[in-house]
């Protein structure tokens, strides 16, 4: 059966004072998940563990994201995380360290039968 993308959700997260790119990414994932309750697997008679979840993370310093910690945010599914240059390091008015902002796009796919 072919793998079909069935859902895409977006989120934004930040690290206000610690410049923690991983925490900003985790918060962005939680923001995206907060927007919905995904019953996708059950709709297709599948187990939640069969969901194929791909997370694209955009932050100013992608090499500083611990992708295993981001993936661990999901309670089930087969999760992959890929980091890209993006997001924003927002300067602070007082000249201090910037606020780190992360954006994520979460795509959920399933191996489903095509209708003819």
Coordinates of C-alpha atoms in Angstrom, one line a residue:
X1 CA 0.0 0.0 0.0
X2 CA 1.3 3.5 -0.7
X3 CA 2.2 6.0 2.1
X4 CA -0.1 9.0 1.9
X5 CA 0.3 12.3 3.8
X6 CA -3.0 13.0 5.5
X7 CA -2.4 15.9 7.8
X8 CA -0.1 18.8 8.2
X9 CA 0.0 21.1 11.3
X10 CA 2.1 24.1 12.2
X11 CA 3.4 25.5 15.5
X12 CA 5.7 28.1 17.0
X13 CA 7.7 28.0 20.2
X14 CA 10.2 30.2 22.0
X15 CA 13.0 30.2 24.6
X16 CA 12.8 33.7 26.1
X17 CA 16.0 33.8 28.2
X18 CA 18.1 30.6 27.8
X19 CA 18.6 30.6 24.0
X20 CA 17.6 26.9 24.1
X21 CA 16.9 25.9 20.6
X22 CA 15.7 22.4 21.6
X23 CA 13.2 23.7 24.1
X24 CA 11.9 26.2 21.6
X25 CA 11.4 23.4 19.1
X26 CA 9.7 21.2 21.7
X27 CA 7.4 24.1 22.6
X28 CA 6.6 24.6 18.9
X29 CA 5.6 20.9 18.6
X30 CA 3.4 21.1 21.6
X31 CA 1.8 24.3 20.2
X32 CA 1.0 22.4 17.0
X33 CA -0.4 19.4 18.9
X34 CA -2.5 21.6 21.1
X35 CA -4.5 22.8 18.1
X36 CA -6.1 19.4 17.5
X37 CA -6.8 15.9 18.6
X38 CA -5.7 13.5 15.9
X39 CA -7.8 10.4 15.6
X40 CA -6.4 9.8 12.2
X41 CA -5.1 6.3 12.6
X42 CA -8.4 5.0 14.0
X43 CA -10.3 6.5 11.0
X44 CA -8.3 4.1 8.8
X45 CA -8.4 1.1 11.1
X46 CA -4.8 1.5 12.0
X47 CA -2.9 1.6 15.3
X48 CA -1.4 4.9 16.4
X49 CA 2.0 3.3 16.3
X50 CA 1.7 3.0 12.5
X51 CA 1.5 6.8 12.0
X52 CA 4.5 8.1 10.2
X53 CA 5.3 11.5 11.6
X54 CA 7.8 13.9 10.0
X55 CA 8.8 17.1 11.8
X56 CA 10.5 20.0 10.1
X57 CA 12.1 22.4 12.5
X58 CA 13.2 25.9 11.6
X59 CA 15.6 27.7 13.9
X60 CA 18.4 30.2 13.5
X61 CA 21.0 27.6 14.7
X62 CA 19.7 24.1 13.6
X63 CA 22.8 22.3 14.7
X64 CA 21.9 23.2 18.3
X65 CA 18.6 21.2 18.3
X66 CA 18.6 17.8 20.0
X67 CA 16.3 15.9 17.5
X68 CA 15.9 13.0 19.9
X69 CA 14.3 15.2 22.5
X70 CA 12.0 16.8 19.9
X71 CA 10.9 13.3 18.7
X72 CA 10.3 12.2 22.3
X73 CA 7.5 14.8 22.5
X74 CA 5.3 12.4 20.6
X75 CA 3.7 9.6 22.6
X76 CA 3.4 7.3 19.6
X77 CA 4.2 7.0 15.9
X78 CA 7.3 6.6 13.8
X79 CA 8.9 10.0 14.2
X80 CA 11.7 11.7 12.2
X81 CA 12.9 15.2 12.9
X82 CA 14.8 17.3 10.4
X83 CA 16.2 20.8 11.2
X84 CA 16.6 23.7 8.9
X85 CA 17.8 27.3 9.0
X86 CA 14.8 29.4 9.8
X87 CA 12.9 30.6 12.9
X88 CA 14.2 33.9 14.4
X89 CA 16.6 35.1 17.0
X90 CA 14.7 38.2 18.1
X91 CA 17.0 40.9 19.5
X92 CA 16.2 42.3 23.0
X93 CA 15.7 46.0 23.5
X94 CA 18.0 45.9 26.5
X95 CA 20.8 44.5 24.3
X96 CA 20.8 41.1 26.1
X97 CA 20.8 37.7 24.5
X98 CA 18.1 37.2 21.9
X99 CA 14.8 35.4 22.3
X100 CA 14.9 32.2 20.3
X101 CA 11.9 31.4 18.1
X102 CA 11.3 28.0 16.4
X103 CA 8.7 27.1 13.8
X104 CA 7.6 23.5 13.0
X105 CA 5.6 21.8 10.4
X106 CA 4.4 18.3 11.4
X107 CA 3.3 15.9 8.6
X108 CA 1.4 12.7 9.5
X109 CA 1.2 9.9 6.9
X110 CA -0.2 6.4 6.9
X111 CA 0.2 3.4 4.7
X112 CA -3.3 3.3 3.3
X113 CA -5.1 1.5 0.5
X114 CA -6.0 3.6 -2.6
X115 CA -9.6 3.6 -3.7
X116 CA -10.3 2.8 -7.3

